[in-house]
Structures are given as structure tokens and as C-alpha cells.
């Protein structure tokens, strides 16, 4: 497919995801390289959903290490169980954080970040990394974001495993 996205002008989050996610799945389905797909997903979500920061932290030995991202520079290493990302890795589940300042152990890479969602990427049951999306507003993420972002991470896992 052509390497361009149609970005929905809708202000409805579900309509935006319904337009964007199939396009991203089509884009990554033509490529088996994990890093290439992570890079395109970060850009597609950053610009398609107008998120403040979108990126990946990948499991390397006993830490998460910063991978492809779009947005301001970020922390490079996170220990297992630390911050939202480290807990999502450790517990192998999605975390939706409506107010990062109220989340015990949150790691503030940017003082502008106010809410966050972290979705683990599982290949054959093992967490190989996490998708982290940050907002500069409180309460930006809910079950709708969780549904579509988990769907996308499952598609990525199927394509790259
Ligand atoms: N806030 C994250 C750290 C990563 S940055 O937000 C990009 C956390 O608590 O794990």
C-alpha cells in the first residue's frame, strides 16, 4: 500500500480509531521487521490520534530500553516493576492512568505529561516490550483506547512472531 495515512477529521475518538487502526494494520502487515513496524506505529498514532507522546520501551535483559517514539525526548531505561511501564511489563497487563501524579511510582519523563496508557506487547505469551502513550491533559484515556491499542498490539504480535 502507499505509505500515507488518511487521517479522520472526526472529533469522535471511536471514529478516529475505526479509521486509523485498519490502515496501520495494513501498513505493518507488509513488513515483518519489528523495529520498522514500531517506528511506523509510533508515527501513525502520534499524528493520527494527535497524541502528545507515543513510543515503545523494549525488554532488554532486566530492563525496558527506549525504542522508536514520536514526541519530546524521554527516559531511556526503566527497571522491571518501576513506573507505569515497568508495572505493565511485570504484570503483563494494560494500565490506564487518568492522573500520573496520583500513580505511585510514576516516572516523569516530561512534566507536561498528565495521563497515560501503557499496553504490553506479548509474543507467545511473553512480554517483549510496551507501548506507552502520554497526554498533556488529565483523563485522556479509557476503555476505548485500551480496546483499540490492545487490538493493534495483538496484530503487531501476530505479524512479527
Ligand atoms: N511515565 C512512564 C515513563 C515513560 S515516559 O512517560 C515516556 C512510566 O511511569 O513508566
CSV table of C-alpha atoms and ligand atoms in Angstrom, one decimal:
chain,number,residue,atom,x,y,z
A,1,UNK,CA,0.0,0.0,0.0
A,2,UNK,CA,1.0,3.6,-0.4
A,3,UNK,CA,2.9,4.9,2.6
A,4,UNK,CA,0.3,7.6,3.5
A,5,UNK,CA,-2.5,7.7,6.0
A,6,UNK,CA,-5.9,9.1,5.7
A,7,UNK,CA,-6.4,11.0,9.0
A,8,UNK,CA,-10.1,11.3,10.0
A,9,UNK,CA,-11.2,14.8,10.7
A,10,UNK,CA,-13.8,13.4,13.2
A,11,UNK,CA,-13.6,14.6,16.8
A,12,UNK,CA,-15.1,11.3,17.9
A,13,UNK,CA,-12.4,9.0,19.3
A,14,UNK,CA,-14.1,5.8,18.2
A,15,UNK,CA,-14.4,7.1,14.6
A,16,UNK,CA,-10.8,8.1,14.6
A,17,UNK,CA,-9.6,4.7,15.8
A,18,UNK,CA,-12.0,2.9,13.4
A,19,UNK,CA,-10.5,4.8,10.5
A,20,UNK,CA,-6.8,4.6,11.6
A,21,UNK,CA,-6.3,1.2,13.1
A,22,UNK,CA,-7.2,-0.8,9.9
A,23,UNK,CA,-4.8,1.4,8.0
A,24,UNK,CA,-2.0,0.8,10.4
A,25,UNK,CA,-2.7,-2.9,10.4
A,26,UNK,CA,-2.5,-2.9,6.6
A,27,UNK,CA,0.7,-0.9,6.7
A,28,UNK,CA,2.5,-3.2,9.2
A,29,UNK,CA,1.2,-6.4,7.6
A,30,UNK,CA,3.6,-5.9,4.6
A,31,UNK,CA,6.7,-5.8,6.9
A,32,UNK,CA,8.0,-8.4,9.3
A,33,UNK,CA,10.8,-6.3,10.9
A,34,UNK,CA,9.7,-5.4,14.4
A,35,UNK,CA,11.6,-2.1,14.7
A,36,UNK,CA,10.3,-0.9,11.3
A,37,UNK,CA,6.8,-1.6,12.4
A,38,UNK,CA,7.3,0.0,15.8
A,39,UNK,CA,8.5,3.2,14.1
A,40,UNK,CA,5.5,3.4,11.8
A,41,UNK,CA,3.1,2.7,14.6
A,42,UNK,CA,4.5,5.4,16.7
A,43,UNK,CA,4.2,8.0,13.9
A,44,UNK,CA,0.8,6.8,12.9
A,45,UNK,CA,-0.6,7.1,16.4
A,46,UNK,CA,1.1,10.4,17.2
A,47,UNK,CA,-0.2,12.1,14.1
A,48,UNK,CA,-3.4,10.0,13.5
A,49,UNK,CA,-4.7,10.5,17.1
A,50,UNK,CA,-2.9,13.7,17.9
A,51,UNK,CA,-1.3,12.2,21.0
A,52,UNK,CA,1.4,14.2,22.9
A,53,UNK,CA,3.9,11.3,23.1
A,54,UNK,CA,3.8,7.8,21.6
A,55,UNK,CA,6.6,5.3,21.9
A,56,UNK,CA,7.9,1.9,22.8
A,57,UNK,CA,10.1,0.5,25.6
A,58,UNK,CA,11.6,-2.9,24.7
A,59,UNK,CA,12.7,-5.6,27.2
A,60,UNK,CA,16.5,-5.9,27.1
A,61,UNK,CA,17.8,-8.3,29.8
A,62,UNK,CA,16.3,-7.0,33.1
A,63,UNK,CA,15.3,-3.5,31.9
A,64,UNK,CA,13.0,-1.7,29.5
A,65,UNK,CA,15.0,0.3,27.0
A,66,UNK,CA,13.6,3.2,24.9
A,67,UNK,CA,12.7,2.2,21.3
A,68,UNK,CA,11.1,4.1,18.4
A,69,UNK,CA,9.0,7.0,19.5
A,70,UNK,CA,7.4,10.3,18.4
A,71,UNK,CA,7.4,13.3,20.7
A,72,UNK,CA,9.8,15.0,23.2
A,73,UNK,CA,12.9,13.2,24.3
A,74,UNK,CA,12.3,10.6,27.0
A,75,UNK,CA,13.9,8.5,29.7
A,76,UNK,CA,16.0,5.7,28.2
A,77,UNK,CA,15.8,2.9,30.8
A,78,UNK,CA,13.1,1.7,33.2
A,79,UNK,CA,13.6,-1.2,35.7
A,80,UNK,CA,11.1,-4.0,35.9
A,81,UNK,CA,8.2,-3.1,38.3
A,82,UNK,CA,9.1,0.6,38.2
A,83,UNK,CA,6.8,3.3,36.8
A,84,UNK,CA,3.7,2.6,34.8
A,85,UNK,CA,5.7,0.9,32.1
A,86,UNK,CA,7.7,-1.3,34.4
A,87,UNK,CA,4.5,-2.4,36.2
A,88,UNK,CA,2.7,-3.1,32.8
A,89,UNK,CA,5.7,-5.3,31.9
A,90,UNK,CA,5.8,-7.1,35.3
A,91,UNK,CA,2.1,-7.7,35.5
A,92,UNK,CA,1.6,-8.3,31.7
A,93,UNK,CA,-1.4,-6.1,31.6
A,94,UNK,CA,-2.6,-2.7,30.4
A,95,UNK,CA,-2.5,0.3,32.7
A,96,UNK,CA,-4.8,3.3,32.2
A,97,UNK,CA,-3.7,6.2,34.4
A,98,UNK,CA,-6.0,9.2,34.5
A,99,UNK,CA,-3.7,11.3,36.6
A,100,UNK,CA,0.0,10.4,36.6
A,101,UNK,CA,0.7,12.4,39.7
A,102,UNK,CA,-1.7,10.1,41.6
A,103,UNK,CA,0.0,6.9,40.4
A,104,UNK,CA,2.5,5.6,42.9
A,105,UNK,CA,6.0,5.4,41.3
A,106,UNK,CA,5.1,7.1,38.1
A,107,UNK,CA,8.3,8.1,36.2
A,108,UNK,CA,8.0,11.7,35.0
A,109,UNK,CA,10.0,11.9,31.7
A,110,UNK,CA,8.2,15.1,30.9
A,111,UNK,CA,6.5,17.5,33.4
A,112,UNK,CA,3.9,18.1,30.6
A,113,UNK,CA,2.6,14.5,30.8
A,114,UNK,CA,-0.7,14.3,32.8
A,115,UNK,CA,-2.3,11.0,31.9
A,116,UNK,CA,-1.0,7.8,30.3
A,117,UNK,CA,-1.9,4.4,28.9
A,118,UNK,CA,0.6,1.5,28.7
A,119,UNK,CA,-0.1,-1.7,26.7
A,120,UNK,CA,2.2,-4.7,26.8
A,121,UNK,CA,3.3,-6.4,23.6
A,122,UNK,CA,3.2,-10.2,24.1
A,123,UNK,CA,4.7,-12.7,21.7
A,124,UNK,CA,4.0,-16.3,22.5
A,125,UNK,CA,2.8,-15.2,26.0
A,126,UNK,CA,6.0,-13.3,26.9
A,127,UNK,CA,6.1,-9.5,27.2
A,128,UNK,CA,8.7,-8.3,24.8
A,129,UNK,CA,8.0,-4.6,25.3
A,130,UNK,CA,5.3,-2.0,26.0
A,131,UNK,CA,3.5,0.7,24.0
A,132,UNK,CA,3.4,3.9,26.1
A,133,UNK,CA,1.1,6.8,25.1
A,134,UNK,CA,1.1,10.1,27.1
A,135,UNK,CA,-1.3,13.0,27.1
A,136,UNK,CA,-0.7,16.6,28.3
A,137,UNK,CA,-4.3,16.6,29.6
A,138,UNK,CA,-5.8,14.7,32.6
A,139,UNK,CA,-8.2,11.8,31.9
A,140,UNK,CA,-7.4,11.3,28.2
A,141,UNK,CA,-7.5,7.5,28.1
A,142,UNK,CA,-10.3,5.0,28.8
A,143,UNK,CA,-11.6,1.6,27.8
A,144,UNK,CA,-11.9,2.7,24.2
A,145,UNK,CA,-8.2,3.5,23.9
A,146,UNK,CA,-7.4,0.2,25.7
A,147,UNK,CA,-9.6,-1.8,23.2
A,148,UNK,CA,-8.0,-0.3,20.1
A,149,UNK,CA,-4.5,-0.2,21.3
A,150,UNK,CA,-4.6,-3.8,22.6
A,151,UNK,CA,-6.0,-4.8,19.2
A,152,UNK,CA,-3.1,-3.1,17.4
A,153,UNK,CA,-0.5,-4.7,19.7
A,154,UNK,CA,-2.1,-8.1,19.1
A,155,UNK,CA,-1.9,-7.5,15.3
A,156,UNK,CA,1.7,-6.5,15.7
A,157,UNK,CA,2.5,-9.6,17.7
A,158,UNK,CA,0.8,-11.8,15.1
A,159,UNK,CA,2.7,-10.1,12.2
A,160,UNK,CA,6.1,-10.1,13.9
A,161,UNK,CA,6.2,-13.5,15.6
B,1,LIG,N1,5.8,7.7,32.6
B,1,LIG,C1,6.4,6.4,32.2
B,1,LIG,C2,7.8,6.6,31.8
B,1,LIG,C3,7.9,6.8,30.3
B,1,LIG,S1,7.5,8.3,29.8
B,1,LIG,O1,6.2,8.7,30.1
B,1,LIG,C4,7.8,8.5,28.2
B,1,LIG,C5,6.3,5.5,33.4
B,1,LIG,O2,5.9,5.9,34.5
B,1,LIG,O3,6.7,4.3,33.3
